[in-house]
Coordinates of N, CA and C in Angstrom, one line a residue:
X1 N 43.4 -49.4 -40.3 CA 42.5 -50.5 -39.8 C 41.1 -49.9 -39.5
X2 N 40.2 -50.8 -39.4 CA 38.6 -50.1 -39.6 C 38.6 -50.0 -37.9
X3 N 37.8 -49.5 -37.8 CA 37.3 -48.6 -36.6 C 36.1 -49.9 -36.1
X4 N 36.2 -50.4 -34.7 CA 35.3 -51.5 -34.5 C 34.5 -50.8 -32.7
X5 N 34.1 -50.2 -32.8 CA 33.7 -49.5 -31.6 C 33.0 -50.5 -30.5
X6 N 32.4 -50.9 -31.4 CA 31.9 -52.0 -30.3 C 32.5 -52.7 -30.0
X7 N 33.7 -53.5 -30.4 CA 34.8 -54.0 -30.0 C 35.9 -53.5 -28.8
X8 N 35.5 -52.2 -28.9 CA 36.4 -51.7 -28.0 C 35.1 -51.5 -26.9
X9 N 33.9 -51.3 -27.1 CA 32.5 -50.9 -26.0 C 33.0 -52.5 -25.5
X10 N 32.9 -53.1 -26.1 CA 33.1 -55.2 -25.8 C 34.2 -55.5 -24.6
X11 N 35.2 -55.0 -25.0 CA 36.5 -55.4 -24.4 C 36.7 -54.4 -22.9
X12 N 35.5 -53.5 -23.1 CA 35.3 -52.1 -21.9 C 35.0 -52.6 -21.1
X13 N 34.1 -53.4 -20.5 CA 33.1 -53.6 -20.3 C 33.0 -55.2 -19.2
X14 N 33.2 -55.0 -18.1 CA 33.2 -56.2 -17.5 C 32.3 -57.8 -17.7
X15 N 31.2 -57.3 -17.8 CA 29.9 -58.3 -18.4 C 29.3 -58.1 -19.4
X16 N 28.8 -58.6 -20.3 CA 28.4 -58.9 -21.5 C 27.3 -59.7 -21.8
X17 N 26.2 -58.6 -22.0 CA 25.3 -59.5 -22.5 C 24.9 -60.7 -23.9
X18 N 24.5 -61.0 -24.0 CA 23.9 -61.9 -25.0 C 24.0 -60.6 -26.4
X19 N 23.2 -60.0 -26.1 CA 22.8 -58.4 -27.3 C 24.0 -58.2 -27.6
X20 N 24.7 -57.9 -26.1 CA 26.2 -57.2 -26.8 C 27.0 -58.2 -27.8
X21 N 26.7 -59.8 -27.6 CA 27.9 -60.5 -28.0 C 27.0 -60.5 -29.6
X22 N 25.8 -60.3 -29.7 CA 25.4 -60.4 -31.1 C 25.7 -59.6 -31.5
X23 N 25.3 -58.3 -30.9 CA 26.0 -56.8 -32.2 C 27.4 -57.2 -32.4
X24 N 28.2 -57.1 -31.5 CA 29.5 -57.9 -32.0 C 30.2 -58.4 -32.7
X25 N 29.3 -59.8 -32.9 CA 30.1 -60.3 -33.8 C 29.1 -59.7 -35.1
X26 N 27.9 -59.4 -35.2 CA 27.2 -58.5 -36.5 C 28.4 -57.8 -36.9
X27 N 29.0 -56.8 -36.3 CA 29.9 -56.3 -36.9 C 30.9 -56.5 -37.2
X28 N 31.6 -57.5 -36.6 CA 32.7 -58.0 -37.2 C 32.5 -58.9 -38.3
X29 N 31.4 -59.8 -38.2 CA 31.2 -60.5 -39.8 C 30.7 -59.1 -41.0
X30 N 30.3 -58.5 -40.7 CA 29.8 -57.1 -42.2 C 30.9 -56.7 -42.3
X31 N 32.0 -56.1 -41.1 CA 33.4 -55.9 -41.4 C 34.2 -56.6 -42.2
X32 N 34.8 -58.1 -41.6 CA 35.5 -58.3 -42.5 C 34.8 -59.5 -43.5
X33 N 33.7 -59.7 -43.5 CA 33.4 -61.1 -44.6 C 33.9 -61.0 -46.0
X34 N 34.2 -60.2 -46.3 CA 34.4 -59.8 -47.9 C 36.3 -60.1 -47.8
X35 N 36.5 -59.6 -47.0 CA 38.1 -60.1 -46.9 C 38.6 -61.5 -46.5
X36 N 37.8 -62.2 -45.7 CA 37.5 -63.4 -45.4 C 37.7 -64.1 -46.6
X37 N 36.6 -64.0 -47.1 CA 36.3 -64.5 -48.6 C 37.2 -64.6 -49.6
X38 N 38.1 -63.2 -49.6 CA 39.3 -63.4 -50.8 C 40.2 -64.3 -49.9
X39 N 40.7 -63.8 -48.7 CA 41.6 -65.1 -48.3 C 41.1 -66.4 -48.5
X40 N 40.1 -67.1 -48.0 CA 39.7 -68.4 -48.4 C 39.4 -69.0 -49.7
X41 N 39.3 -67.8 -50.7 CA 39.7 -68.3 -51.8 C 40.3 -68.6 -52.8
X42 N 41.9 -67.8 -51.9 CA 43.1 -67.9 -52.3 C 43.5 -69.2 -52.1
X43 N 43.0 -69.9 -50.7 CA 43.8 -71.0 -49.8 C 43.5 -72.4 -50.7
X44 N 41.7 -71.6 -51.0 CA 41.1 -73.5 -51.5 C 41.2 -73.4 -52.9
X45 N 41.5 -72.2 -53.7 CA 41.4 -72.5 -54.8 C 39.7 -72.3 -55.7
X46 N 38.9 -72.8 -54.6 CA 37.8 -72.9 -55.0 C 36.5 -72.8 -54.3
X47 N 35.6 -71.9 -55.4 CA 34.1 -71.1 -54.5 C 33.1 -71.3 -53.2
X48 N 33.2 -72.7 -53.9 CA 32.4 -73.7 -52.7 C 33.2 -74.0 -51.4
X49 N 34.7 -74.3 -51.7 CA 35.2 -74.4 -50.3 C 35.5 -73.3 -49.6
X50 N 35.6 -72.5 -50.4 CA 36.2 -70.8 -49.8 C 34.8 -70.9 -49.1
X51 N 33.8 -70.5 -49.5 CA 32.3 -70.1 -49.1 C 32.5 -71.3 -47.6
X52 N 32.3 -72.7 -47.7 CA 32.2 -73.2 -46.3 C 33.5 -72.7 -45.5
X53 N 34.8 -72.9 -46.1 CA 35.8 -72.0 -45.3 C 34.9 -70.8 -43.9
X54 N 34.6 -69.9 -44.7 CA 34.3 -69.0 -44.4 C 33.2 -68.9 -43.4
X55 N 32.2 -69.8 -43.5 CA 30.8 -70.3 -42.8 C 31.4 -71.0 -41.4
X56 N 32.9 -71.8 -42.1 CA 33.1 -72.6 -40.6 C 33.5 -71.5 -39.5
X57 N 34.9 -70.8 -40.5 CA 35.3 -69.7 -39.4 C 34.4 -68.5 -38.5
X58 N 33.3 -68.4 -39.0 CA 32.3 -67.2 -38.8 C 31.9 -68.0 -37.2
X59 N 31.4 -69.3 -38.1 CA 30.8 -70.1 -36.7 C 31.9 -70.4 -34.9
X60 N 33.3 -70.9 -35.8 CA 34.3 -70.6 -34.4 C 34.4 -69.6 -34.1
X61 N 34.4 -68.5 -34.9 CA 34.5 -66.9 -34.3 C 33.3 -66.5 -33.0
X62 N 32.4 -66.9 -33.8 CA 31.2 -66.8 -32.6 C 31.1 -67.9 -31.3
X63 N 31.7 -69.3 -31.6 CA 31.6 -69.8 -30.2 C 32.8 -69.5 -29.4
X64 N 34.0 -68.4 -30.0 CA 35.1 -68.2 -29.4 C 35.0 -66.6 -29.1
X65 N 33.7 -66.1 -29.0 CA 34.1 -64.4 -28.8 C 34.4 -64.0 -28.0
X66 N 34.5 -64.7 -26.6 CA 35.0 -64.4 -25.1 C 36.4 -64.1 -25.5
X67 N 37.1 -64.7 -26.5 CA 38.7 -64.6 -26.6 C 38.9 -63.8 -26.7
X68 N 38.1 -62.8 -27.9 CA 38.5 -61.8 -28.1 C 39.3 -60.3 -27.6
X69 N 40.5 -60.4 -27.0 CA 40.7 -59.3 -26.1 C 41.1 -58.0 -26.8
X70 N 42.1 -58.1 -28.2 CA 42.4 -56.7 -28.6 C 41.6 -56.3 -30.1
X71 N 40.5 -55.1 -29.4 CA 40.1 -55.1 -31.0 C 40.9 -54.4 -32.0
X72 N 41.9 -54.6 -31.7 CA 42.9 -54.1 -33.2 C 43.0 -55.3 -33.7
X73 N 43.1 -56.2 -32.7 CA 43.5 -57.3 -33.5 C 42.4 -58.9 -34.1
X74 N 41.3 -57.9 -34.0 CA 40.2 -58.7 -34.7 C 40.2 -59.4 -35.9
X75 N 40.8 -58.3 -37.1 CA 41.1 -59.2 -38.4 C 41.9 -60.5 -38.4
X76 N 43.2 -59.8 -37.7 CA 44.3 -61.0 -37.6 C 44.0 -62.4 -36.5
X77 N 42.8 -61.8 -36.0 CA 42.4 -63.2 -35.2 C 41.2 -64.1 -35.9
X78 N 40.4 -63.0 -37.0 CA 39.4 -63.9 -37.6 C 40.4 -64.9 -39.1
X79 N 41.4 -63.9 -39.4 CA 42.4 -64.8 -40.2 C 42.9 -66.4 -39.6
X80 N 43.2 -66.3 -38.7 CA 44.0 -67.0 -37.6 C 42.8 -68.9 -38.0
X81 N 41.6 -67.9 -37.5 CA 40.9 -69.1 -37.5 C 40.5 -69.8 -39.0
X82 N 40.5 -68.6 -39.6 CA 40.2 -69.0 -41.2 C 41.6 -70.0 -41.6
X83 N 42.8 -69.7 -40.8 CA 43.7 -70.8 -41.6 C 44.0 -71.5 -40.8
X84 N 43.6 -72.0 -39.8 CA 43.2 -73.3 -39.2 C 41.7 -74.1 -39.4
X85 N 40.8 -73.6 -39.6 CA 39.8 -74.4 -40.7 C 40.6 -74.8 -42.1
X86 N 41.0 -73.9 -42.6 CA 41.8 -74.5 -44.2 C 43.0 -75.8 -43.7
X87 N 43.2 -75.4 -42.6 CA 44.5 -76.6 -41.8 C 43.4 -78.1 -41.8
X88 N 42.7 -77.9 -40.9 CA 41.6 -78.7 -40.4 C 41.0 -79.3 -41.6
X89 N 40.9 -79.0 -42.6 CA 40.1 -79.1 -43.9 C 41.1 -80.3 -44.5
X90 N 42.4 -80.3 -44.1 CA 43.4 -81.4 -44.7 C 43.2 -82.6 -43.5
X91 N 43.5 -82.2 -42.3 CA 43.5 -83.1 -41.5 C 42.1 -84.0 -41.7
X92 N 41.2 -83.3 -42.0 CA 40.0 -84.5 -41.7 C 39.9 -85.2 -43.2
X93 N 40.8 -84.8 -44.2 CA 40.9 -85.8 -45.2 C 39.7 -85.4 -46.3
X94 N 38.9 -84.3 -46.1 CA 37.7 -84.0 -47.0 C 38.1 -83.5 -48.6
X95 N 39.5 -83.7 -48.3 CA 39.7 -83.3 -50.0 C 39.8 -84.9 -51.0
X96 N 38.8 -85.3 -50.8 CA 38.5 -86.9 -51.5 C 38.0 -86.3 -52.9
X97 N 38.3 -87.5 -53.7 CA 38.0 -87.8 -55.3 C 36.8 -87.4 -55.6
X98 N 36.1 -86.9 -56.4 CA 35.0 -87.1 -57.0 C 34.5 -87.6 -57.9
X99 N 33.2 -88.4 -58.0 CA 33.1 -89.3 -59.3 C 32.6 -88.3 -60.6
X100 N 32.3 -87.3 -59.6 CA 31.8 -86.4 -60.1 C 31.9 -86.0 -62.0
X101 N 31.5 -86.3 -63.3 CA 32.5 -86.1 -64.2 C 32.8 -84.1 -64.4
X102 N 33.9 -83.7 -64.9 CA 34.3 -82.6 -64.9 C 33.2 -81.6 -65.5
X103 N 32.8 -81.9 -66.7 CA 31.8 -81.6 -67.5 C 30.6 -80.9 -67.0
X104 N 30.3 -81.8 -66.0 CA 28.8 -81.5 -64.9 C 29.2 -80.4 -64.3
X105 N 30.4 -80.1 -63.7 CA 30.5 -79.1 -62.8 C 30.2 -77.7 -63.5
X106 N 29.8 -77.2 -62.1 CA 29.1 -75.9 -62.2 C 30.3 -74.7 -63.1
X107 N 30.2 -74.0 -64.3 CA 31.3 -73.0 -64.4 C 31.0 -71.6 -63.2
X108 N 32.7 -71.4 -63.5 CA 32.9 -70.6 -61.9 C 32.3 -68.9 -62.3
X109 N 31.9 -68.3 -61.5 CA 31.7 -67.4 -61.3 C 32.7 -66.1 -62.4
X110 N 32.4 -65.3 -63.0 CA 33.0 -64.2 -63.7 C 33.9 -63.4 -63.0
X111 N 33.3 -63.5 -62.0 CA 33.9 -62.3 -60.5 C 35.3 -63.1 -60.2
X112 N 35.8 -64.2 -60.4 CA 37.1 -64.4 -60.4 C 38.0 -64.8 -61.6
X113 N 39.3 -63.8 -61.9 CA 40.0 -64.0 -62.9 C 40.5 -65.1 -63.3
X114 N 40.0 -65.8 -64.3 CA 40.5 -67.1 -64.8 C 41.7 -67.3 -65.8
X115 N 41.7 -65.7 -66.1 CA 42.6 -65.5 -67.5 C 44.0 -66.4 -67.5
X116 N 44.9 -66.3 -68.3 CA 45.8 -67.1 -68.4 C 46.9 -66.4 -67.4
X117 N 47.3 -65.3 -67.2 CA 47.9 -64.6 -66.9 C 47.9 -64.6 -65.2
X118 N 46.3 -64.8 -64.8 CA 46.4 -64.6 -63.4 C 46.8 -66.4 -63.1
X119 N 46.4 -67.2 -64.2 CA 46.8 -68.7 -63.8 C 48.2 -68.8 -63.6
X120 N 49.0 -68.3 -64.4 CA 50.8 -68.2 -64.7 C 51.1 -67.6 -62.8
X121 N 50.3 -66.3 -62.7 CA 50.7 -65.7 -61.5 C 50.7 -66.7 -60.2
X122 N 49.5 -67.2 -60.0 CA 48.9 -67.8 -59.1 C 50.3 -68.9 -59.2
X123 N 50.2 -69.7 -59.8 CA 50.9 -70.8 -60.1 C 52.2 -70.1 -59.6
X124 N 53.0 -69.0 -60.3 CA 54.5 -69.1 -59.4 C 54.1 -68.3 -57.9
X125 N 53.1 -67.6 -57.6 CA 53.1 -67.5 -56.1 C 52.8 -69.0 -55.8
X126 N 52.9 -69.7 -55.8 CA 52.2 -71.2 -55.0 C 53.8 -71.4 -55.1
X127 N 54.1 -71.7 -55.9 CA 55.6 -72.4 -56.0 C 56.5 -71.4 -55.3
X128 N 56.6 -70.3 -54.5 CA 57.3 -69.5 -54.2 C 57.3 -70.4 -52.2
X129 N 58.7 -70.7 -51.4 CA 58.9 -70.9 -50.1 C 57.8 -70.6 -49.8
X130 N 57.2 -71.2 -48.7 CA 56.5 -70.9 -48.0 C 56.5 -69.9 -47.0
X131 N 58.1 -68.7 -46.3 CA 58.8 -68.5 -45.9 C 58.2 -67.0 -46.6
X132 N 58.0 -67.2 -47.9 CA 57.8 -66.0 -48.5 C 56.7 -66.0 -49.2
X133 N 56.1 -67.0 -49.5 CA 54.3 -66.8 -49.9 C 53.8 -66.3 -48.8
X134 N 53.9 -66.7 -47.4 CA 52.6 -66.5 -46.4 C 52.6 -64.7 -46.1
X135 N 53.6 -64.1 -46.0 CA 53.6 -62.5 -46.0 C 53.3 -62.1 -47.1
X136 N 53.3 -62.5 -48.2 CA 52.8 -61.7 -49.5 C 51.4 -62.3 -49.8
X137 N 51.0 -63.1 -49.1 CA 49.7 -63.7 -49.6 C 48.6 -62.6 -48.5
X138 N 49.1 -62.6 -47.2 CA 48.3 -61.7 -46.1 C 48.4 -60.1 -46.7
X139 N 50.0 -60.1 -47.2 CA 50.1 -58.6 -47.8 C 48.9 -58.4 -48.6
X140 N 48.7 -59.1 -50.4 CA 48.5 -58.9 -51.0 C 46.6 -58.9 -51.3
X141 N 46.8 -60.3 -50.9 CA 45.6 -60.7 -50.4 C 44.8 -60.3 -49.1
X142 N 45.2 -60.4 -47.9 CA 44.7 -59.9 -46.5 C 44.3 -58.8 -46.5
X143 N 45.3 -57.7 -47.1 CA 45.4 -56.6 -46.8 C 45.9 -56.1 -45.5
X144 N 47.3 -57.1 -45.0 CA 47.9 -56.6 -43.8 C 48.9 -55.9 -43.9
X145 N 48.9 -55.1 -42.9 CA 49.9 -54.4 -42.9 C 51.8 -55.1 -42.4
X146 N 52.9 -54.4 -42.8 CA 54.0 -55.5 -42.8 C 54.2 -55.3 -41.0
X147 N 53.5 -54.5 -40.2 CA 53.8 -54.9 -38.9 C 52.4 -56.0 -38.6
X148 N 51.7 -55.9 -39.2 CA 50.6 -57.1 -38.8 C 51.1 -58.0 -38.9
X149 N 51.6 -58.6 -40.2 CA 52.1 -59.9 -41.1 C 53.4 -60.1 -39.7
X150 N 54.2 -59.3 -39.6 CA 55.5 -59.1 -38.5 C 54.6 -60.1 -36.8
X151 N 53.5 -59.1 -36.7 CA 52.9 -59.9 -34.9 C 52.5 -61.1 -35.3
X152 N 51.8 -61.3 -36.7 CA 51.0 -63.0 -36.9 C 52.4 -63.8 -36.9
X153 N 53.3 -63.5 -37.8 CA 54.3 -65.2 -38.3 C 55.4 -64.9 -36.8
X154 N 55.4 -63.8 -35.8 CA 56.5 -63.7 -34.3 C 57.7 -63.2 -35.2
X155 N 57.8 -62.6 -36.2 CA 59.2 -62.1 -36.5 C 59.2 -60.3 -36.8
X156 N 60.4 -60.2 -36.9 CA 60.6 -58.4 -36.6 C 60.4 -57.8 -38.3
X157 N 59.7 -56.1 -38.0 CA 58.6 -55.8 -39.2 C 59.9 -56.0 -40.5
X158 N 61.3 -55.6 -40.4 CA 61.9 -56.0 -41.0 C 62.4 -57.0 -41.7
X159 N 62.3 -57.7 -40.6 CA 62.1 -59.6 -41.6 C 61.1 -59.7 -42.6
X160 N 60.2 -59.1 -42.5 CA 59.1 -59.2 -43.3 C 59.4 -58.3 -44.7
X161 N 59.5 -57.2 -44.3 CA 60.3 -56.4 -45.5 C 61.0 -57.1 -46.3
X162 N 62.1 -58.0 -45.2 CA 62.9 -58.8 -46.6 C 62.1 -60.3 -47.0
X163 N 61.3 -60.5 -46.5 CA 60.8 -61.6 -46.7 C 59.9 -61.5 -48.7
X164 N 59.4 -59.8 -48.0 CA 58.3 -59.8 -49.2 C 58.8 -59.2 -50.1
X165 N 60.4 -58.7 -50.2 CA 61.3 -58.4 -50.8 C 62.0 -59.7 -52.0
X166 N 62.2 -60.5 -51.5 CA 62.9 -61.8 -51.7 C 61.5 -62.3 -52.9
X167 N 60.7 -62.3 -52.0 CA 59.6 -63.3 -52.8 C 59.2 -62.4 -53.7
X168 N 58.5 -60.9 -53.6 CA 58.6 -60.2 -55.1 C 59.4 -60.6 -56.5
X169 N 61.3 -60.4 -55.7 CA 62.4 -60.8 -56.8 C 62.0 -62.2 -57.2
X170 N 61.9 -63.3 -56.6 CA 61.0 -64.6 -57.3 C 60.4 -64.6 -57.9
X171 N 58.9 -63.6 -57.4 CA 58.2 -63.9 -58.7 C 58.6 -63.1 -60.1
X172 N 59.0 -62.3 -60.3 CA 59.8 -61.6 -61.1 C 60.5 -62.5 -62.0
X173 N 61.4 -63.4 -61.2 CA 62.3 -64.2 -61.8 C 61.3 -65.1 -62.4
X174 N 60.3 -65.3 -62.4 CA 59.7 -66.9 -62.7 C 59.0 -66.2 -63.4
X175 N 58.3 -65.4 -63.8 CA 57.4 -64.4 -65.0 C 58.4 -64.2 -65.6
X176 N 59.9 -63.8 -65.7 CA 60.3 -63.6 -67.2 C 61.3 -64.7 -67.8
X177 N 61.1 -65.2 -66.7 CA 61.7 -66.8 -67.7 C 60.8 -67.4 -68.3

């Protein structure tokens, strides 16, 4: 896990100024934004919503930085909020039609694999339990560790083990069929 000093100077520290709460969160967005980003662009699928994903959660992060009490657990709490905006993103119904024609739209970025192969992948992790996508998605994607993935979903590091056990053999199964 990366080393957040000021997070722990943060958490030290009875009062807190304004400065402190900006270096703060400065460092926690240069920390994790790039990780941010591949999660949310796992969730949406797509650049533009991953990117506002990311903008929203940055923003709740900062009107929520009092919460912050363990900085070990910074990542897993800036994740937290990142998949309750992607939650929030359904609830308020913004995934509406576009008249938009297909044609017009912008082509995606190089920087993400469009090949056929990562489409095949993608496609059977999506179709894999939910039970067993969400630990391989944090694993693979997050970059958590299986006791992180273990304190996020409240189950023992072992459940996880077989969780991301089970869903590996799936996807396995669905690549060679």
């Amino acid at each position: 896990m990366r080393n957040l000093a000021l997070v722990q100077n943060h958490n030290e520290t009875t009062s807190h100024t304004d400065s402190d709460n900006d270096r703060l969160f400065n460092e926690l967005a240069v920390t994790y934004t790039k990780d941010l980003q591949r999660y949310a662009y796992w969730l949406a699928g797509d650049r533009h919503t991953a990117e506002d994903l990311v903008q929203e959660t940055l923003l709740r992060a900062w009107k929520s930085l009092h919460h912050l009490q363990n900085p070990k657990a910074a990542k897993g709490w800036l994740f937290t909020i990142l998949r309750r905006e992607n939650a929030r993103r359904f609830e308020r119904k913004q995934l509406q039609e576009s008249d938009i024609p297909l044609e017009s739209l912008e082509a995606r970025d190089n920087y993400y694999d469009t090949s056929t192969e990562a489409f095949v992948l993608r496609r059977a992790i999506d179709e894999l339990p939910a039970e067993y996508r969400e630990p391989l998605v944090q694993q693979v994607i997050g970059g958590y560790s299986q006791k992180e993935i273990a304190e996020q979903l409240g189950i023992s590091s072992a459940g996880v083990g077989t969780r991301l056990f089970r869903a590996r053999n799936k996807l396995k199964q669905a690549l060679v069929a």
